[in-house]
XYZ file of C-alpha atoms in Angstrom:
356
model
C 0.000 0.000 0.000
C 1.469 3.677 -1.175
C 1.597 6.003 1.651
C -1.654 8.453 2.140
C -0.377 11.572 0.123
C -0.501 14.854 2.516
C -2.338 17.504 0.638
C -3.296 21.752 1.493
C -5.893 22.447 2.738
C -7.357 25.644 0.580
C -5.628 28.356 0.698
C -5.156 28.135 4.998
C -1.769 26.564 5.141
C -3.103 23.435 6.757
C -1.758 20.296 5.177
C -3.874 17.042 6.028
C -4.035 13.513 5.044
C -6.026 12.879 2.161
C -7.862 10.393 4.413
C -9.728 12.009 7.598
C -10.787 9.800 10.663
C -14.700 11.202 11.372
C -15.460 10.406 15.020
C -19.626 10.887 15.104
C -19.505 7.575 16.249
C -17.849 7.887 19.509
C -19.932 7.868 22.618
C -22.984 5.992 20.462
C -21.559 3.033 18.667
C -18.431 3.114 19.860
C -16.969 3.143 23.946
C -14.144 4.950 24.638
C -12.163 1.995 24.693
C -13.036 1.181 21.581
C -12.279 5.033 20.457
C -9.239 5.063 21.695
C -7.834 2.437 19.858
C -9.401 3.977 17.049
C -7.792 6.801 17.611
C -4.349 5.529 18.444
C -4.403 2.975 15.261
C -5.514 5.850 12.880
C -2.294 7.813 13.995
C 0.154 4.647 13.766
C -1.244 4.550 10.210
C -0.592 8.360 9.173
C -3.999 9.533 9.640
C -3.205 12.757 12.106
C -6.750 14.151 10.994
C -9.248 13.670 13.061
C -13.179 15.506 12.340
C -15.464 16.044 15.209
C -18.594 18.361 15.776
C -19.920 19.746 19.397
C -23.532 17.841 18.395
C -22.063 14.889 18.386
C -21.961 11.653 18.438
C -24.868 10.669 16.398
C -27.742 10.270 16.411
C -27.932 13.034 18.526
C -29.561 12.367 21.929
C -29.069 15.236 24.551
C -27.778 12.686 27.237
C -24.776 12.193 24.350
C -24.729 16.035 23.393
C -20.680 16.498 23.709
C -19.956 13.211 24.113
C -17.333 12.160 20.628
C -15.268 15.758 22.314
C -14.657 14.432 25.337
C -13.808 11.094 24.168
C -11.060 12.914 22.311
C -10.361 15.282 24.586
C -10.212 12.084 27.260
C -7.867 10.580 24.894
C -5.430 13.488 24.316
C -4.852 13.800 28.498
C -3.695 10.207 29.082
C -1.223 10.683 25.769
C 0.673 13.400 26.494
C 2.601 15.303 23.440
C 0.067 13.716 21.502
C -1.434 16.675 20.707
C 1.112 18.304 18.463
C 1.149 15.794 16.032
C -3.071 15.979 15.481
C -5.030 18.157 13.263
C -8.175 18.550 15.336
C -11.325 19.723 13.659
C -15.050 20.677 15.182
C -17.758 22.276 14.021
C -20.443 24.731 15.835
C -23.934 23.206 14.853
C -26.597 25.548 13.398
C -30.137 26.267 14.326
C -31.860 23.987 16.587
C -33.335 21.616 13.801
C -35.454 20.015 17.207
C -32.142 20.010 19.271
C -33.312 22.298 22.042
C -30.109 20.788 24.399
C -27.526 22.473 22.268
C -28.591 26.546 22.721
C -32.192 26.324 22.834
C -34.493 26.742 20.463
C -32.199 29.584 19.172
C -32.448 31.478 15.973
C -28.748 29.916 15.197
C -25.415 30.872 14.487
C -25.168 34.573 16.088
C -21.481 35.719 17.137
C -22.010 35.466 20.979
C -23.138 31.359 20.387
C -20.303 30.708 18.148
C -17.159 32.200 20.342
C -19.327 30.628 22.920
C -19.659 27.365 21.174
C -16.069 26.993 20.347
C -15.017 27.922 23.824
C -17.272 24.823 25.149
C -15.466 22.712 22.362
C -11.750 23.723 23.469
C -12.837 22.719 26.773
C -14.447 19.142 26.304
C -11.135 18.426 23.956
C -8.699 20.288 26.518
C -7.134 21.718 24.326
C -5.548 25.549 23.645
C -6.575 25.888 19.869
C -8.981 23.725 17.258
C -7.317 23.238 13.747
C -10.650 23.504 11.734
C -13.614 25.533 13.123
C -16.684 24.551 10.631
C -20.326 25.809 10.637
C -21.688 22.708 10.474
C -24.599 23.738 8.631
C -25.736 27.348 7.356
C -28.098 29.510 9.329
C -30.243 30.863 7.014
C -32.630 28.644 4.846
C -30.852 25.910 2.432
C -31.860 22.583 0.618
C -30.547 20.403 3.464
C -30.209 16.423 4.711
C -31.995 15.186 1.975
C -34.072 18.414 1.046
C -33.938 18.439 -2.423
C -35.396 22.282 -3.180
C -34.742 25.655 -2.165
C -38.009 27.560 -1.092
C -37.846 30.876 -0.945
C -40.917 30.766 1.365
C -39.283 29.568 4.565
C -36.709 32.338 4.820
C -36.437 33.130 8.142
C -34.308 36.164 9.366
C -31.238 34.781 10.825
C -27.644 35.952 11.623
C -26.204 37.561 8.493
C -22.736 35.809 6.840
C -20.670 38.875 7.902
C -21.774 38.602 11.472
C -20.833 34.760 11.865
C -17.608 35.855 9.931
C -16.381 38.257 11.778
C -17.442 35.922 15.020
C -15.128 33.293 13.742
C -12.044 35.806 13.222
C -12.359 37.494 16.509
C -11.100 33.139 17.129
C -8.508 33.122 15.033
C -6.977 36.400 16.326
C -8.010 35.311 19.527
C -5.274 32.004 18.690
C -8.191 30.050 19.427
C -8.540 28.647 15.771
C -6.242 28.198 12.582
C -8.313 28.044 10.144
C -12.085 28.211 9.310
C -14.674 26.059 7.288
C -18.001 25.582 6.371
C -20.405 22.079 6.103
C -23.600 20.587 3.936
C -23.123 24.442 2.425
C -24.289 25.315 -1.249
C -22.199 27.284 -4.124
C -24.379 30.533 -3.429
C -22.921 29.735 0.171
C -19.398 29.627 -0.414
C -18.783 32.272 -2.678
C -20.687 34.981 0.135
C -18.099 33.889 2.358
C -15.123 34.252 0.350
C -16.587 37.496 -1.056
C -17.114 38.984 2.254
C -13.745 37.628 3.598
C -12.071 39.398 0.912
C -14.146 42.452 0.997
C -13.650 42.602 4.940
C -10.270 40.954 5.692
C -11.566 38.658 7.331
C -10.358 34.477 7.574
C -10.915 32.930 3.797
C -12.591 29.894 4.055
C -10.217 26.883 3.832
C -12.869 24.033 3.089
C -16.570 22.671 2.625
C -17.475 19.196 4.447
C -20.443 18.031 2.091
C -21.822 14.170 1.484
C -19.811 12.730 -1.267
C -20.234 9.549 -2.533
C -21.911 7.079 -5.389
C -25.317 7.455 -4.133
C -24.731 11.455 -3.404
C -22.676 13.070 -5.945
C -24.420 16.394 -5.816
C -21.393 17.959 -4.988
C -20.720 17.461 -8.976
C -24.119 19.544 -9.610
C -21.714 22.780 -9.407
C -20.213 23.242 -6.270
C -16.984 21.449 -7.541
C -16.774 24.077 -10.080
C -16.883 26.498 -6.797
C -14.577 25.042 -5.069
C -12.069 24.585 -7.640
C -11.909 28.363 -8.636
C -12.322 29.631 -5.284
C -9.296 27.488 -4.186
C -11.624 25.867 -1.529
C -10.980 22.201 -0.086
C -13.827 19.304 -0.282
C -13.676 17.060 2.627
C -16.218 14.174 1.438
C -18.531 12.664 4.382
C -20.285 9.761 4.170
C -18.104 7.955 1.135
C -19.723 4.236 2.038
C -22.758 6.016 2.456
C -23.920 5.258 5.459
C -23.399 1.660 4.919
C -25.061 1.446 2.077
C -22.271 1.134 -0.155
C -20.413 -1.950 1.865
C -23.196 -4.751 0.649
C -24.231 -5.330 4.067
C -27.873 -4.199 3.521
C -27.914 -5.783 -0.297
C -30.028 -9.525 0.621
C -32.376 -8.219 3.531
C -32.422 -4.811 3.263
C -32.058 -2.839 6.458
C -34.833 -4.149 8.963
C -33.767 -7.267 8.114
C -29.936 -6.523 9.354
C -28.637 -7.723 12.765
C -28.725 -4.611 14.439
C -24.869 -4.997 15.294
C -24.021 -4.634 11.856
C -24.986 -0.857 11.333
C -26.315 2.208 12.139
C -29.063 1.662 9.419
C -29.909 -1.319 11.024
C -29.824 -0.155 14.767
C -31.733 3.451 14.776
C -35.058 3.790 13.002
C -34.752 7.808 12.709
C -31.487 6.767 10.331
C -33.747 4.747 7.883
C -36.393 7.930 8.393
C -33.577 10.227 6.592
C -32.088 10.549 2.723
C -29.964 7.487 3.480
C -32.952 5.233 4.594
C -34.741 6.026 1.003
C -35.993 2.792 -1.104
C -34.113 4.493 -4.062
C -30.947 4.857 -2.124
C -30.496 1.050 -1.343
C -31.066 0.583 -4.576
C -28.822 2.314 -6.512
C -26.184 0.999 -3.634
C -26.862 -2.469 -4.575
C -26.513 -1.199 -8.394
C -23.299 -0.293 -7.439
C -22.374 -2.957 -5.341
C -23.167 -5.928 -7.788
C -20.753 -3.204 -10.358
C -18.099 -3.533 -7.532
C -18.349 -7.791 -7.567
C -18.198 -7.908 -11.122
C -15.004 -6.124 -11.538
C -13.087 -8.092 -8.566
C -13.691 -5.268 -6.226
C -14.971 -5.187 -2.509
C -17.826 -2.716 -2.600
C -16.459 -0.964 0.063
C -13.042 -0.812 -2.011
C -14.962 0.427 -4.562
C -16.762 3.621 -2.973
C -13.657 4.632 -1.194
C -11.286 4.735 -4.174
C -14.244 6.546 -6.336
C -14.020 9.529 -3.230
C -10.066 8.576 -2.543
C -9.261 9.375 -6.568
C -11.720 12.275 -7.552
C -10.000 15.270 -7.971
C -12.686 17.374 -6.259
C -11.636 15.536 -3.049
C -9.258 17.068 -1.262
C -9.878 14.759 1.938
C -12.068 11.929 2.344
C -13.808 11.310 6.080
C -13.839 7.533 6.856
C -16.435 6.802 10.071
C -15.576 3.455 11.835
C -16.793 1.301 14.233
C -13.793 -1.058 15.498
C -10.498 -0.780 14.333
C -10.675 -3.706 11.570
C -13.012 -1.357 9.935
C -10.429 1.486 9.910
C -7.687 -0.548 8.463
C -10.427 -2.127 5.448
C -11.034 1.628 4.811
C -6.864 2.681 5.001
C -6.307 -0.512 3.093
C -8.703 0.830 0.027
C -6.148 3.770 -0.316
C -4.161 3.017 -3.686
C -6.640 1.341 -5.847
C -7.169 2.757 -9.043
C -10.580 2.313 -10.649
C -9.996 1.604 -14.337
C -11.868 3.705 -17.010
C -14.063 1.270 -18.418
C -15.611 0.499 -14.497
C -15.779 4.241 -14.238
C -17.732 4.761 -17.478
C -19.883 2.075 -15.866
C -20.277 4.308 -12.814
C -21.404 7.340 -14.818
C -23.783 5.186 -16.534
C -25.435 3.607 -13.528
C -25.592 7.589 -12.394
C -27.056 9.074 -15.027
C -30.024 6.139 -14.526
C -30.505 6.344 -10.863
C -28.960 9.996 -10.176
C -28.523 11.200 -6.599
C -30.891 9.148 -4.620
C -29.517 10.024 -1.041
C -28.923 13.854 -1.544
């Protein structure tokens, strides 16, 4: 296996793995024992990048509100010096979205919550200074977790991009963050905030964290092209999408799944999202069969679609045990050959983006 290339992050002067260890899992799924080996297997492998969010770990429950940051932050006090060699990234959730624990049923995303949000983060991961600080989703009113169309009708007002900018750079000057990013954002969304920065002085954007995967490619729908010219980083969630894309739910579907196996399997409100759709599992096992028929694992499969792209800059893998982290390492150097790509694009342009 080739070593996992280290690539910049925008134009921040971060450089990460181009794998990322997601943690949403921690404190649901997965003990802390469990977690930390995670956690100190991910490292011995190269994989110093490690995404977290102050919602977390999912789904989110408010007796588990925190939790996956103090299972890190847990970690980092009983490895000492540990912490210089991590990239640590979190993300201040948005408006309430029925999640009353987090701020009340705020309006979302103001610059008191945020320097107050990010100041509860530092302190569940004991640390001086987060990496990555993401808005981990926009305030105002956006197509959203499986939302498919903007309507104009539900604009609410809400905090304005300038205020939660200049919120997130009274951090960084603060030394309380390096750099600054935005998740499950929209083109329209990423150029404000790279306008604004510029027009202000303010922190430029290093990155978007959007689904990306073979049952959500609507990153491709134009916010690559975004990205690319705005010199902004994609780091791609959900690559095995949710599951879906590993084969486990291809013979009985998800109900019929040994709750162990998954997430899908285990919590009801998953199946209830864009993930859970009858159209999703479907194109999966589209893809999956594609995967068999070429000599490929279909988890091998989805990871080295996200792991090659070049709109990728990073791809998140979410684990459960530390086998699965080394399947999802061990995916990193296979090359897809064009004829099973073509094959891809083919099988997309029949089923589209079922889970976006």
């Amino acid at each position: 296996m080739s070593a996992i290339k280290i690539v910049p992050l925008g134009q921040s002067g971060l450089h990460v793995p181009a794998i990322g260890l997601g943690t949403m899992t921690f404190g649901e799924q997965v003990g802390p024992a469990e977690a930390f080996a995670i956690m100190d297997r991910s490292l011995e492998r190269g994989v110093n990048f490690f995404d977290t969010a102050e919602m977390y770990s999912v789904p989110p429950r408010a007796e588990t509100f925190g939790a996956t940051e103090r299972i890190i932050g847990q970690w980092l006090a009983a490895r000492p010096g540990v912490r210089q060699r991590l990239l640590l990234a979190t993300k201040v959730a948005g408006p309430a979205r029925g999640m009353s624990w987090i701020r009340g049923e705020h309006t979302g995303l103001t610059a008191p919550e945020i320097v107050a949000a990010c100041e509860d983060s530092l302190r569940r991961l004991g640390t001086d200074v987060i990496d990555l600080y993401q808005i981990h989703w926009p305030a105002r009113n956006v197509p959203m977790f499986g939302t498919l169309y903007y309507e104009p009708a539900r604009d609410r007002p809400c905090p304005s991009i300038l205020e939660q900018l200049q919120a997130l750079a009274q951090l960084v000057q603060q030394g309380k963050v390096r750099a600054i990013g935005l998740s499950n954002e929209t083109p329209y969304g990423v150029h404000e905030f790279v306008r604004l920065a510029e027009q202000h002085g303010l922190p430029r954007v290093a990155s978007v964290q959007n689904p990306y995967c073979l049952i959500n490619r609507s990153v491709e729908n134009g916010l690559d092209e975004t990205l690319h010219r705005l010199g902004v980083g994609l780091l791609a969630y959900s690559p095995l999408g949710f599951g879906l894309l590993t084969g486990k739910y291809d013979a009985s579907g998800f109900e019929g799944v040994d709750p162990s196996v998954g997430r899908m399997a285990r919590f009801a409100s998953m199946r209830q999202q864009r993930w859970g759709r009858a159209a999703a599992l479907e194109a999966a096992r589209r893809y999956n069969a594609l995967a068999r028929e070429h000599g490929l694992d279909p988890s091998q499969m989805a990871l080295a679609f996200c792991y090659t792209k070049w709109q990728v800059a990073s791809t998140l893998i979410g684990v459960t045990s530390v086998a699965q982290l080394d399947a999802c390492l061990n995916a990193w150097g296979t090359q897809l050959p064009a004829p099973l790509l073509a094959a891809i694009d083919a099988v997309r342009l029949q089923m589209r983006d079922p889970a976006q």
